[in-house]
mmCIF file of C-alpha atoms in Angstrom:
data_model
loop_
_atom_site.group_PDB
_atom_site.id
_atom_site.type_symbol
_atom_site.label_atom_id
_atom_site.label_comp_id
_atom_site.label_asym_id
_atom_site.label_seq_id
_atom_site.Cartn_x
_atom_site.Cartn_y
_atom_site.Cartn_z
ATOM 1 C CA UNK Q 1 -12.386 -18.527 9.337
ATOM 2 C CA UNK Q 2 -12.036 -17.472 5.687
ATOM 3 C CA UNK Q 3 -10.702 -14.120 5.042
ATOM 4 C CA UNK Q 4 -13.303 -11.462 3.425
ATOM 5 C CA UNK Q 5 -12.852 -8.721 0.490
ATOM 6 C CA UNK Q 6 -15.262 -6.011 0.941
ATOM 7 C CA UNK Q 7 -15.986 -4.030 -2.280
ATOM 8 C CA UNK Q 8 -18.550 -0.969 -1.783
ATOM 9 C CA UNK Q 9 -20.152 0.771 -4.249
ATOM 10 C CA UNK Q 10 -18.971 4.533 -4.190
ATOM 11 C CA UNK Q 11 -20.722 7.253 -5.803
ATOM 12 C CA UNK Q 12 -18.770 10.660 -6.693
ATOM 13 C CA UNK Q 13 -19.956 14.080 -7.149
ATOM 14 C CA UNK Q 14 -18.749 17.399 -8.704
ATOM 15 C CA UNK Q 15 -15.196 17.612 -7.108
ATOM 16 C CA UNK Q 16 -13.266 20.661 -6.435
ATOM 17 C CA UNK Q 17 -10.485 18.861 -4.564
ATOM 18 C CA UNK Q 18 -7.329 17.905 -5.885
ATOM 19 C CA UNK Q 19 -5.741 14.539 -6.721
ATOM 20 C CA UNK Q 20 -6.838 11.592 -5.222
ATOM 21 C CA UNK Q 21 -4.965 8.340 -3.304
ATOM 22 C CA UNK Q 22 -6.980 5.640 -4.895
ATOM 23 C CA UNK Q 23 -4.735 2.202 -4.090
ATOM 24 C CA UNK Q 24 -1.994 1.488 -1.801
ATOM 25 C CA UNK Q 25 1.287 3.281 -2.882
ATOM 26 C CA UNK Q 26 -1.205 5.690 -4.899
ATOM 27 C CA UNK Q 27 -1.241 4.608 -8.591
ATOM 28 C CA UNK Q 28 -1.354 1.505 -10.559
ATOM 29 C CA UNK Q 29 2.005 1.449 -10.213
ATOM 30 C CA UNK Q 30 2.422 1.337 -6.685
ATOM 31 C CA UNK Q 31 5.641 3.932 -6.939
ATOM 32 C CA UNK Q 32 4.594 5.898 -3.780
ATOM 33 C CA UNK Q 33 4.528 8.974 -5.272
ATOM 34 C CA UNK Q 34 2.667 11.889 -4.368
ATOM 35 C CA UNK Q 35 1.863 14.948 -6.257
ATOM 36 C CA UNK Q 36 2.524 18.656 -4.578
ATOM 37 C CA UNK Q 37 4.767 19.371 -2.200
ATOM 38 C CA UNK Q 38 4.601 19.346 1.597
ATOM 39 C CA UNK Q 39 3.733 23.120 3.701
ATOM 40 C CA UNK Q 40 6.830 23.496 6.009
ATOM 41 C CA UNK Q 41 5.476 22.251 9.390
ATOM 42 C CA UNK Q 42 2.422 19.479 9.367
ATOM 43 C CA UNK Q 43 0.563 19.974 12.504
ATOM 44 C CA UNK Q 44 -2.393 17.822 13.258
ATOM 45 C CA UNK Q 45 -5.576 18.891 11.891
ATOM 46 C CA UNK Q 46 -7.761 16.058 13.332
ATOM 47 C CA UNK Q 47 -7.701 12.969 15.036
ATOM 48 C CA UNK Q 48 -10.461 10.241 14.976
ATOM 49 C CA UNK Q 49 -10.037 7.109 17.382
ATOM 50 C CA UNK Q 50 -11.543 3.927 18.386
ATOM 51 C CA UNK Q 51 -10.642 1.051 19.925
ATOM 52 C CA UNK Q 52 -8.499 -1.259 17.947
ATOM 53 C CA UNK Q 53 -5.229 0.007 15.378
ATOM 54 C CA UNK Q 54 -5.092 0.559 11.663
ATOM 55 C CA UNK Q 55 -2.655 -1.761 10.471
ATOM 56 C CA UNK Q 56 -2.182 -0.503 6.656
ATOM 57 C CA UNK Q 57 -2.679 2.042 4.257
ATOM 58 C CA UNK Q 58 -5.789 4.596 4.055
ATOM 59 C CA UNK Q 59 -7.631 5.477 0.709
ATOM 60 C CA UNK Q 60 -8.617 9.448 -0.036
ATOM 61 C CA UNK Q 61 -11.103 9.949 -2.898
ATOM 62 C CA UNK Q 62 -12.910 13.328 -2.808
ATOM 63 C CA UNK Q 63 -13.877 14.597 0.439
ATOM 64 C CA UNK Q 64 -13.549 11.150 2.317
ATOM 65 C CA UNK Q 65 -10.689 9.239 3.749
ATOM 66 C CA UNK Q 66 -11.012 5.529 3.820
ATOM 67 C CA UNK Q 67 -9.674 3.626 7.032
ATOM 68 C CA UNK Q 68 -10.168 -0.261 7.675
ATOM 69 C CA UNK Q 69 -10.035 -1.284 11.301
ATOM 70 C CA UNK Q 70 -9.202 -4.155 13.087
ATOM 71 C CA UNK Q 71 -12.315 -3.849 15.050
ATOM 72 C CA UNK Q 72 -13.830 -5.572 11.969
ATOM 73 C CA UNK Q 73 -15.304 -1.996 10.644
ATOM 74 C CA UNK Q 74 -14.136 -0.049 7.292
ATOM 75 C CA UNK Q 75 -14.780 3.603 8.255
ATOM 76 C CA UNK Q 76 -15.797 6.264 5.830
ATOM 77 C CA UNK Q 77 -14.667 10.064 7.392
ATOM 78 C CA UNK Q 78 -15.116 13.665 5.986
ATOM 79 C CA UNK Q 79 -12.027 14.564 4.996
ATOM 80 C CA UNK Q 80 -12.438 18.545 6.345
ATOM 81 C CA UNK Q 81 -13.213 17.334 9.626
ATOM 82 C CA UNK Q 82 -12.654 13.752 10.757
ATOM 83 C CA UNK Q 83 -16.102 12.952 11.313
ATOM 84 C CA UNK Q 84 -17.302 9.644 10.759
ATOM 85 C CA UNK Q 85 -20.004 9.868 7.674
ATOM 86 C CA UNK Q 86 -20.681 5.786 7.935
ATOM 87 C CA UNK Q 87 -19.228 2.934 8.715
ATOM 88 C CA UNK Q 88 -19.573 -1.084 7.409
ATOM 89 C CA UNK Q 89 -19.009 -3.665 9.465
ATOM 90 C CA UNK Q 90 -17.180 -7.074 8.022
ATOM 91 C CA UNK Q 91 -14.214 -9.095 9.431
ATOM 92 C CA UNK Q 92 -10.857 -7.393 11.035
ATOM 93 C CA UNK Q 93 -9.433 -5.392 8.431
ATOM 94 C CA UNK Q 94 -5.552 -5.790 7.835
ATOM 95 C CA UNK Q 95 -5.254 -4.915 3.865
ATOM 96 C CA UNK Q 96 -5.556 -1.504 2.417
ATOM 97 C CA UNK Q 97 -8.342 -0.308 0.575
ATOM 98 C CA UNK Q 98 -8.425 0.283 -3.110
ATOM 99 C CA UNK Q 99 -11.162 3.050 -4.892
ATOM 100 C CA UNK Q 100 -12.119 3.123 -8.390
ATOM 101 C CA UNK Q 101 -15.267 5.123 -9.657
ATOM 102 C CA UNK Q 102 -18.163 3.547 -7.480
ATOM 103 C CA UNK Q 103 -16.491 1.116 -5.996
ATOM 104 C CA UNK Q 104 -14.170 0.519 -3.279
ATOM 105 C CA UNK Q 105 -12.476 -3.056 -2.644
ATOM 106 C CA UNK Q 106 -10.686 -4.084 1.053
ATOM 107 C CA UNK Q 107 -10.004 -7.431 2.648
ATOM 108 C CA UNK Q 108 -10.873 -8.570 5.736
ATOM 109 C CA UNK Q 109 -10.124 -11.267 7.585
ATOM 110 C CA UNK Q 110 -12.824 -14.145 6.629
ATOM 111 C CA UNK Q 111 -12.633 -14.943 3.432
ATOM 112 C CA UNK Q 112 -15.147 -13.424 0.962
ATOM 113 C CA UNK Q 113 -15.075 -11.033 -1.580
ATOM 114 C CA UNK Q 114 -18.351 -8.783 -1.454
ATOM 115 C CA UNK Q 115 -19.705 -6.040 -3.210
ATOM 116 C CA UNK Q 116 -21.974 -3.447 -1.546
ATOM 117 C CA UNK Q 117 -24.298 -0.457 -2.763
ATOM 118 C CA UNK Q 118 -23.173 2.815 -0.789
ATOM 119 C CA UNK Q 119 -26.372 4.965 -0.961
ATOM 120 C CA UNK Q 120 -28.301 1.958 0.101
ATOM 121 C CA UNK Q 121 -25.662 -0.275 1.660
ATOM 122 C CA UNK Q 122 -26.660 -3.691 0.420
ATOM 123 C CA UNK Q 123 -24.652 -6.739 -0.773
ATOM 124 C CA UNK Q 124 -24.459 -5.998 -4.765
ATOM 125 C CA UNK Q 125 -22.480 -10.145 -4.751
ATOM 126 C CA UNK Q 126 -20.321 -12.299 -2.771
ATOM 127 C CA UNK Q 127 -16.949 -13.713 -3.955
ATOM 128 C CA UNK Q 128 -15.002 -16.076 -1.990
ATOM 129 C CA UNK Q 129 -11.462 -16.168 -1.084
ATOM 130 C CA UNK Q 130 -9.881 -18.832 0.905
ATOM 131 C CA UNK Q 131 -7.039 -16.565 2.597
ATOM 132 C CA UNK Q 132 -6.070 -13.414 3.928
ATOM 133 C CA UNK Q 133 -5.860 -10.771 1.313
ATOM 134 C CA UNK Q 134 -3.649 -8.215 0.568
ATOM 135 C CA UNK Q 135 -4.593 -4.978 -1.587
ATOM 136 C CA UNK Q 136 -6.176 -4.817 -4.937
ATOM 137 C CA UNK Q 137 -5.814 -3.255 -8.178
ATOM 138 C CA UNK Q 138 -7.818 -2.592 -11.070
ATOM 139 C CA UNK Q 139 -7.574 -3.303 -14.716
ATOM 140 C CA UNK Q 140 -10.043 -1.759 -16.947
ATOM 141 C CA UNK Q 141 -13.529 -2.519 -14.651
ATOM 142 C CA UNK Q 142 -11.442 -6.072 -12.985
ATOM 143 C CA UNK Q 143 -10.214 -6.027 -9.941
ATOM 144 C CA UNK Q 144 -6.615 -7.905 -8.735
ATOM 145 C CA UNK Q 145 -6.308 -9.025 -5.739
ATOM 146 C CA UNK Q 146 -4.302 -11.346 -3.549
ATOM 147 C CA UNK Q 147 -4.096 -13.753 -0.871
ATOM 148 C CA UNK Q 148 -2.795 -15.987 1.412
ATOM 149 C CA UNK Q 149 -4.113 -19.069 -0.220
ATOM 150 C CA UNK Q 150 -1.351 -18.710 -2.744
ATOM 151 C CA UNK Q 151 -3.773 -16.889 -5.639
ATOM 152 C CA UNK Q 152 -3.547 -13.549 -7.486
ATOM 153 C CA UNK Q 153 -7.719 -13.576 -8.266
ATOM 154 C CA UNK Q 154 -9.211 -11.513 -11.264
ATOM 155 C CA UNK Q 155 -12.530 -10.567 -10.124
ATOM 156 C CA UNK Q 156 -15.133 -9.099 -13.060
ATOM 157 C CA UNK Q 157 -17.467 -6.205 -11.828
ATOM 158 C CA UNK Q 158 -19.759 -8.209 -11.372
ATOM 159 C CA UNK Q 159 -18.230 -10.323 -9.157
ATOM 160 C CA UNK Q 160 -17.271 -13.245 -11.152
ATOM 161 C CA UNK Q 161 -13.807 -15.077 -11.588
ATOM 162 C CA UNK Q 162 -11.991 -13.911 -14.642
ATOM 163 C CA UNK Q 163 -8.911 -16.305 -14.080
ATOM 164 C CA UNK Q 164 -6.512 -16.957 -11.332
ATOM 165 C CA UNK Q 165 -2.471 -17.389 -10.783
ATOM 166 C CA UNK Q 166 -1.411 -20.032 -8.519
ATOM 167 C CA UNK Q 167 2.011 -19.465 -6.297
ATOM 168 C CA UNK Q 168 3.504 -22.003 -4.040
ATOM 169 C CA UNK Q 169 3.274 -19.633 -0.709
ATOM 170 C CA UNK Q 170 1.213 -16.702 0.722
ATOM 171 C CA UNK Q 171 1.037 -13.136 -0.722
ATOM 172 C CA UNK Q 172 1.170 -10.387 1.326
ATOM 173 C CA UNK Q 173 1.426 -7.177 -0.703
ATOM 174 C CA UNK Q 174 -0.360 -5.695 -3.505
ATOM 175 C CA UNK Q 175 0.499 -5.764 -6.945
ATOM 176 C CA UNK Q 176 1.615 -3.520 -9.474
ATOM 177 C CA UNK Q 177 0.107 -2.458 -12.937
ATOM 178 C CA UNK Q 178 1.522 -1.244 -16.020
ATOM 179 C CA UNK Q 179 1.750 -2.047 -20.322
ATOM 180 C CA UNK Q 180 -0.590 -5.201 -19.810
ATOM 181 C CA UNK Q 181 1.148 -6.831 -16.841
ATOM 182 C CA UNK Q 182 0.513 -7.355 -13.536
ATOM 183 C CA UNK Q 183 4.230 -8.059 -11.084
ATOM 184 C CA UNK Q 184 3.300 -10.660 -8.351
ATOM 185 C CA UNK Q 185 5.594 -11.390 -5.646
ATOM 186 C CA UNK Q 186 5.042 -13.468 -2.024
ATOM 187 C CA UNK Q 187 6.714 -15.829 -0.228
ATOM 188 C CA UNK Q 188 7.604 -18.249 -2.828
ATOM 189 C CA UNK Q 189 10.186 -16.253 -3.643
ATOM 190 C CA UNK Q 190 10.027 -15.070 -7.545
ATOM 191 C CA UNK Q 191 8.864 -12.087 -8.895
ATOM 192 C CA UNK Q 192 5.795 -12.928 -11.553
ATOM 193 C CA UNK Q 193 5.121 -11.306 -14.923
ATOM 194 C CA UNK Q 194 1.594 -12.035 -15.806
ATOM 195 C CA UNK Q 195 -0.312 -11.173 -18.505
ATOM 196 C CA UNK Q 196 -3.545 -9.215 -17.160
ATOM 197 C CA UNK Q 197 -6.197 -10.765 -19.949
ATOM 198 C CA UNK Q 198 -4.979 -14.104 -19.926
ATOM 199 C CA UNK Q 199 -3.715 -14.578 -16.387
ATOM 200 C CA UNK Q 200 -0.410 -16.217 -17.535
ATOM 201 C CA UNK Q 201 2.693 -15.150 -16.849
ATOM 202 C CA UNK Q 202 5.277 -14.685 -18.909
ATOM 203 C CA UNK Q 203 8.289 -14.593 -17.154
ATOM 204 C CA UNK Q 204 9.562 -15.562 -13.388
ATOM 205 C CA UNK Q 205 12.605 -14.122 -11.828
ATOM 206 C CA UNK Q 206 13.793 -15.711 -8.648
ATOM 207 C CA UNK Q 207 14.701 -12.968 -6.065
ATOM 208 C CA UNK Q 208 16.497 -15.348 -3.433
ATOM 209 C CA UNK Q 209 14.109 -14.451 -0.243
ATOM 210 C CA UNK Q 210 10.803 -13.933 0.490
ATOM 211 C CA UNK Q 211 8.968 -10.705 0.230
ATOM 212 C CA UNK Q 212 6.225 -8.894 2.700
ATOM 213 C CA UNK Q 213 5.738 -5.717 0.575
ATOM 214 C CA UNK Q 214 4.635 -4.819 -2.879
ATOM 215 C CA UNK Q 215 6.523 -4.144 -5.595
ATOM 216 C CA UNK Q 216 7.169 -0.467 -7.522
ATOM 217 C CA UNK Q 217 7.434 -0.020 -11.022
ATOM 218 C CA UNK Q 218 8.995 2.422 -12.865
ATOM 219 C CA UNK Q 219 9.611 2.122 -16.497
ATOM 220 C CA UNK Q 220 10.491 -1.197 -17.365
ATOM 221 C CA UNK Q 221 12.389 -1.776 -14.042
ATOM 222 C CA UNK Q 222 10.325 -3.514 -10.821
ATOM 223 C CA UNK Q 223 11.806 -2.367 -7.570
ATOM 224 C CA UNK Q 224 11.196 -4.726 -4.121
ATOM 225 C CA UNK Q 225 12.477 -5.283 -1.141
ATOM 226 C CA UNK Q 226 13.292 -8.861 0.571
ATOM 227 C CA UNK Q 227 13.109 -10.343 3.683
ATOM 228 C CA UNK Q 228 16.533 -11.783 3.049
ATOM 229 C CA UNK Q 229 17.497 -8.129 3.164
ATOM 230 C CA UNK Q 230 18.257 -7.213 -0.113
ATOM 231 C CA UNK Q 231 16.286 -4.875 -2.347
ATOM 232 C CA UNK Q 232 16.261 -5.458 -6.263
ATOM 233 C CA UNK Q 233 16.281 -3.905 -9.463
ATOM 234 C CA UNK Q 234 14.927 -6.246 -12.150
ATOM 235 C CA UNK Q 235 14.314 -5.490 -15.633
ATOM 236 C CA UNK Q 236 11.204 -7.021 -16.200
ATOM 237 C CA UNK Q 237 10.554 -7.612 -19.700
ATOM 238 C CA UNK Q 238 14.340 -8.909 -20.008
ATOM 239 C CA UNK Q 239 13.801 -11.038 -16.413
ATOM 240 C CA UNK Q 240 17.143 -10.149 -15.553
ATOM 241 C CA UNK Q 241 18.414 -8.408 -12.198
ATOM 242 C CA UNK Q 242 19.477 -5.181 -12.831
ATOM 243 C CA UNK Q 243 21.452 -4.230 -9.443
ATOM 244 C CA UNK Q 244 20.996 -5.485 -5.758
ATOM 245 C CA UNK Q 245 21.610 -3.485 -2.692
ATOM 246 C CA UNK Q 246 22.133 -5.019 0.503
ATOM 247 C CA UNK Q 247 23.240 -3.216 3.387
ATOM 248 C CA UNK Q 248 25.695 -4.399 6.522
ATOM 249 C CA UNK Q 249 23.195 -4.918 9.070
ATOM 250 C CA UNK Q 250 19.434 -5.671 8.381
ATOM 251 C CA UNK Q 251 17.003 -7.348 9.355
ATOM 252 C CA UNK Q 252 14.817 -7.409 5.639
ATOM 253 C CA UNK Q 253 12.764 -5.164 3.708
ATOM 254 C CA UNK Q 254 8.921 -5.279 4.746
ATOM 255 C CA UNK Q 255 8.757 -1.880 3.534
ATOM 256 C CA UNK Q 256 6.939 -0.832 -0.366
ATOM 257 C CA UNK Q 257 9.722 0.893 -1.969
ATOM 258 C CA UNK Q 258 8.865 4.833 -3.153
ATOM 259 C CA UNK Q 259 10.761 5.256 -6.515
ATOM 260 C CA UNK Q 260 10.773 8.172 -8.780
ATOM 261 C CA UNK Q 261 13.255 9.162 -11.526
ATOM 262 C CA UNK Q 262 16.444 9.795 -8.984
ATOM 263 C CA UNK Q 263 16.075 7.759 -5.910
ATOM 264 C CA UNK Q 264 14.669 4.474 -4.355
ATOM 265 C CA UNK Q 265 13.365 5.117 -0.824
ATOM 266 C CA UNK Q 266 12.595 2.165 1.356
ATOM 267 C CA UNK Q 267 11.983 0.966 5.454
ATOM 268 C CA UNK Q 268 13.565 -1.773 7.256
ATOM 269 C CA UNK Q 269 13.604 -3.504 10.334
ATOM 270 C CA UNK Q 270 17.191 -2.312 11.113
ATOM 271 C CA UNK Q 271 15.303 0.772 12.203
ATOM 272 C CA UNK Q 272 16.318 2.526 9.251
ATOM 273 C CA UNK Q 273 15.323 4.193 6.033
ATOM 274 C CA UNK Q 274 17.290 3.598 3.250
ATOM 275 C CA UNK Q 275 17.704 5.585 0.694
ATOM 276 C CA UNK Q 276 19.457 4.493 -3.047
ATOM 277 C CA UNK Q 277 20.266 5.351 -6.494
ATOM 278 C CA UNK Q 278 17.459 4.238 -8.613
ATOM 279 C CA UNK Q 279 20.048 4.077 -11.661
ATOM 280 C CA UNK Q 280 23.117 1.715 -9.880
ATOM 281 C CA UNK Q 281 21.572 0.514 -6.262
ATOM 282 C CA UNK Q 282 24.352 2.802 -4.452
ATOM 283 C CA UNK Q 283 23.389 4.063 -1.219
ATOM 284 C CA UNK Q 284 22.786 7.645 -0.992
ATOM 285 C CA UNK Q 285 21.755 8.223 2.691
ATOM 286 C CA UNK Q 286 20.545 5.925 5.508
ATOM 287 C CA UNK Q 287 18.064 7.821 8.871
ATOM 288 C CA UNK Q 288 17.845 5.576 12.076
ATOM 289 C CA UNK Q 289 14.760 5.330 14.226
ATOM 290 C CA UNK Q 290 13.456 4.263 17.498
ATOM 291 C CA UNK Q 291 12.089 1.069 16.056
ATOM 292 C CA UNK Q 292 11.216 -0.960 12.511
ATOM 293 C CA UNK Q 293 10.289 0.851 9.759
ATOM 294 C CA UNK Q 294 7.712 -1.295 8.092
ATOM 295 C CA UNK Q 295 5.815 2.040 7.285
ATOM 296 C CA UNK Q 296 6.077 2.367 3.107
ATOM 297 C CA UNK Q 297 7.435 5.924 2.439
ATOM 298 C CA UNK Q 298 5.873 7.972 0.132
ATOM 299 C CA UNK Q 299 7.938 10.637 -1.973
ATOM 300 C CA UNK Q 300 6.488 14.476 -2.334
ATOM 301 C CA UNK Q 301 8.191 16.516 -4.023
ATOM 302 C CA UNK Q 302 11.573 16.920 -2.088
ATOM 303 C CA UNK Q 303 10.755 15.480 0.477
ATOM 304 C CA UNK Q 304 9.996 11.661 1.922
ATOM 305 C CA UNK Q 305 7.428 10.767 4.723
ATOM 306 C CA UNK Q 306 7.104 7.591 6.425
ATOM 307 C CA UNK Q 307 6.018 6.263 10.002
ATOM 308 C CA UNK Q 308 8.104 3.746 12.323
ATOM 309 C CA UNK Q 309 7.404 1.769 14.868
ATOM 310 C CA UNK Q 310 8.850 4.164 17.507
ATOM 311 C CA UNK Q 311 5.894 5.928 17.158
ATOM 312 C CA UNK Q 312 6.973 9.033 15.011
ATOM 313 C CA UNK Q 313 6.200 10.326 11.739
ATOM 314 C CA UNK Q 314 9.002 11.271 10.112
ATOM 315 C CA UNK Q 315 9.775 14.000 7.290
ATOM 316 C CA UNK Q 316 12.850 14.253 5.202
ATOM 317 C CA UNK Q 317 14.873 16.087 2.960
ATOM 318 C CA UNK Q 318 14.991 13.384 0.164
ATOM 319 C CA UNK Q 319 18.201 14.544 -0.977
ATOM 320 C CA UNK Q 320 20.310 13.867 2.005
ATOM 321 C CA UNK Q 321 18.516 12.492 4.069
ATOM 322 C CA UNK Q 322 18.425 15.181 6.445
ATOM 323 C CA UNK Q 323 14.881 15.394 9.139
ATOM 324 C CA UNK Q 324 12.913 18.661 9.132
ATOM 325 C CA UNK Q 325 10.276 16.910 11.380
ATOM 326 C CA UNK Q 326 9.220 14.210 13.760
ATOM 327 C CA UNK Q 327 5.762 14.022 15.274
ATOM 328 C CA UNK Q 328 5.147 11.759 17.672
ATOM 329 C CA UNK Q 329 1.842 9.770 17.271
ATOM 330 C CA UNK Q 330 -0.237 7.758 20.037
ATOM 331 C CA UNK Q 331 0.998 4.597 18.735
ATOM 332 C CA UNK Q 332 3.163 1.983 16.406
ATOM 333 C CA UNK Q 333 2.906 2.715 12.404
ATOM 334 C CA UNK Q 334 3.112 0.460 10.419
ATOM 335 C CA UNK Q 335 0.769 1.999 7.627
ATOM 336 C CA UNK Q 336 2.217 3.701 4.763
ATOM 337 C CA UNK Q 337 1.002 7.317 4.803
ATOM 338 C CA UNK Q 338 -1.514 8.537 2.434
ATOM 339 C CA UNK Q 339 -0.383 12.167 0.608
ATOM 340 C CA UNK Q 340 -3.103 14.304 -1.000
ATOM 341 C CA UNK Q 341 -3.100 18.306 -1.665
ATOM 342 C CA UNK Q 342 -0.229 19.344 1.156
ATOM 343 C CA UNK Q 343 -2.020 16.500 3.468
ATOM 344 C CA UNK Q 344 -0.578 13.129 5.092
ATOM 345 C CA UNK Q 345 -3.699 10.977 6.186
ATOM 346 C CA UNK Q 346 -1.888 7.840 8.148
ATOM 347 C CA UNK Q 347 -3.429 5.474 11.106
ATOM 348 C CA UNK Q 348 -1.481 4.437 13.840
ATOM 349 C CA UNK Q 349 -1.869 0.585 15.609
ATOM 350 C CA UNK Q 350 -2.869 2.201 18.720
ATOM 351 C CA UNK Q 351 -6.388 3.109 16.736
ATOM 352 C CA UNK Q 352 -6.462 6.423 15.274
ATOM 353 C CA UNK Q 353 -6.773 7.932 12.018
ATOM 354 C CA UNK Q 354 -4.888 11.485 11.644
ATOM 355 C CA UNK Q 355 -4.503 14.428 9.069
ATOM 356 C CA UNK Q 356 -2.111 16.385 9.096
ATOM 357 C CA UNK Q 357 -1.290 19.486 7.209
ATOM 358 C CA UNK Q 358 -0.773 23.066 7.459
ATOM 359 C CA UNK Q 359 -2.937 25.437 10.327
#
């Protein structure tokens, strides 16, 4: 079956909520940082379940969280109260979903690209893929998007192919936006630095090892994790590796790194979060779990949250590392939280969506 991108049509009103969590890791950037800070204790405010998980991230945009199912349904919930407003039904949804004015963009599992009206719920046009997708991205009105079938698409609004970038494996993550460029990485193991009008790149940089996640960028330094358990600094407008951590034991990085101006914060199947230097790759901390951390963390203020696949979500003190909390959920996470106004919106494999904040 080809894999489907579902892009919906979303109109906004007068909003007197606070930021928004538009893409994956947040911003064009994908550095998995969240404005605020955290209240001292997150209890759960509400809970909304069906009957198959939430593999990935959730988008918040106004006063509606954004969840794509594996039961082959994107739902739409108030954000007060959990309540399902609407929901669309497509292919199994694995890839996060991505918001931008009236229109939000998610993949599915069958291979087309479509764009719906949300007051009247109708197919605006179709665009087909021919592989899973990851997350997408915007530039200007485009949209960015990859997929299995080895291709970073640009996608016009209206639904028409701008240009696309050829790899010689499968993309899992997202990608990254900033100056002009767009940083592609997959499984054929090089980090990309294309040019977002022309669709060329102008620079590869091979990283060794495959990658699952999506890269961060801060500056003019990209920041991914490997599966052959490293994670890397590169300066990307030089192409040249700036530092690479890799620790004793791991077993790789499927984890999106959170970066901001001190530290690098990333999840790995050692059952660990690592914590590093963002200037010189130096460890600064490690915290163990009950299982894989494929959950990508997301930084707020001083403080890191993250899920594992033990079942807990976990709060730390970014600084050392230290845990101020650990809730346990009704199943595996594998989602990277979503962090809006004191709020962590995350879905567990087990099938529920849950917000939690301060009582």
């Amino acid at each position: 079956m080809r894999r489907i991108l579902l892009v919906v049509g979303l109109l906004i009103g007068p909003m007197t909520l606070g930021a928004n969590w538009n893409v994956f890791r947040g911003d064009p950037t994908q550095n998995g940082v969240a404005s605020g800070k955290l209240p001292d204790k997150l209890d759960v405010l509400w809970k909304f379940s069906v009957e198959e998980g939430f593999e990935n991230g959730l988008a918040v945009v106004g006063d509606v969280v954004y969840a794509p199912c594996l039961d082959e349904h994107l739902y739409a919930l108030d954000r007060a109260t959990g309540k399902q407003r609407w929901k669309f039904k497509g292919g199994s949804f694995k890839a996060p979903p991505a918001v931008q004015g009236k229109r939000l963009v998610v993949g599915d599992i069958d291979g087309n690209i479509f764009a719906v009206d949300l007051n009247e719920g109708k197919q605006s046009w179709k665009f087909e893929a021919r592989g899973e997708a990851g997350g997408a991205n915007f530039e200007g009105e485009d949209v960015l998007v990859t997929s299995h079938d080895e291709h970073l698409y640009k996608i016009s609004k209206e639904g028409k192919l701008v240009w696309k970038f050829k790899t010689e494996g499968a993309i899992y993550g997202s990608v990254s936006l900033t100056q002009g460029k767009t940083f592609l990485v997959g499984c054929d193991s090089k980090l990309h630095v294309i040019d977002t009008k022309t669709g060329k790149a102008d620079r590869s940089v091979d990283l060794e090892a495959q990658t699952a996640g999506t890269a961060a960028v801060f500056g003019d330094v990209i920041y991914i994790g490997t599966m052959g358990n490293e994670v890397k600094a590169i300066d990307w407008k030089k192409g040249e590796v700036v530092w690479s951590y890799k620790p004793r034991r791991s077993d790789g990085f499927y984890s999106s790194p959170a970066v901001n101006d001190s530290y690098v914060v990333v999840g790995s199947r050692d059952k660990r979060l690592h914590c590093l230097n963002r200037k010189t790759g130096a460890a600064e901390w490690t915290f163990l779990t009950g299982n894989k951390v494929d959950s990508s963390p997301v930084i707020v203020g001083d403080r890191v949250v993250f899920g594992s696949m033990d079942e807990h979500l976990y709060v730390l003190n970014l600084t050392n590392g230290k845990e101020l909390q650990k809730l346990r959920l009704d199943g595996a996470i594998s989602g990277s939280p979503a962090v809006v106004d004191g709020k962590v919106y995350i879905g567990t494999q087990k099938g529920s969506v849950y917000c939690l904040g301060a009582k």
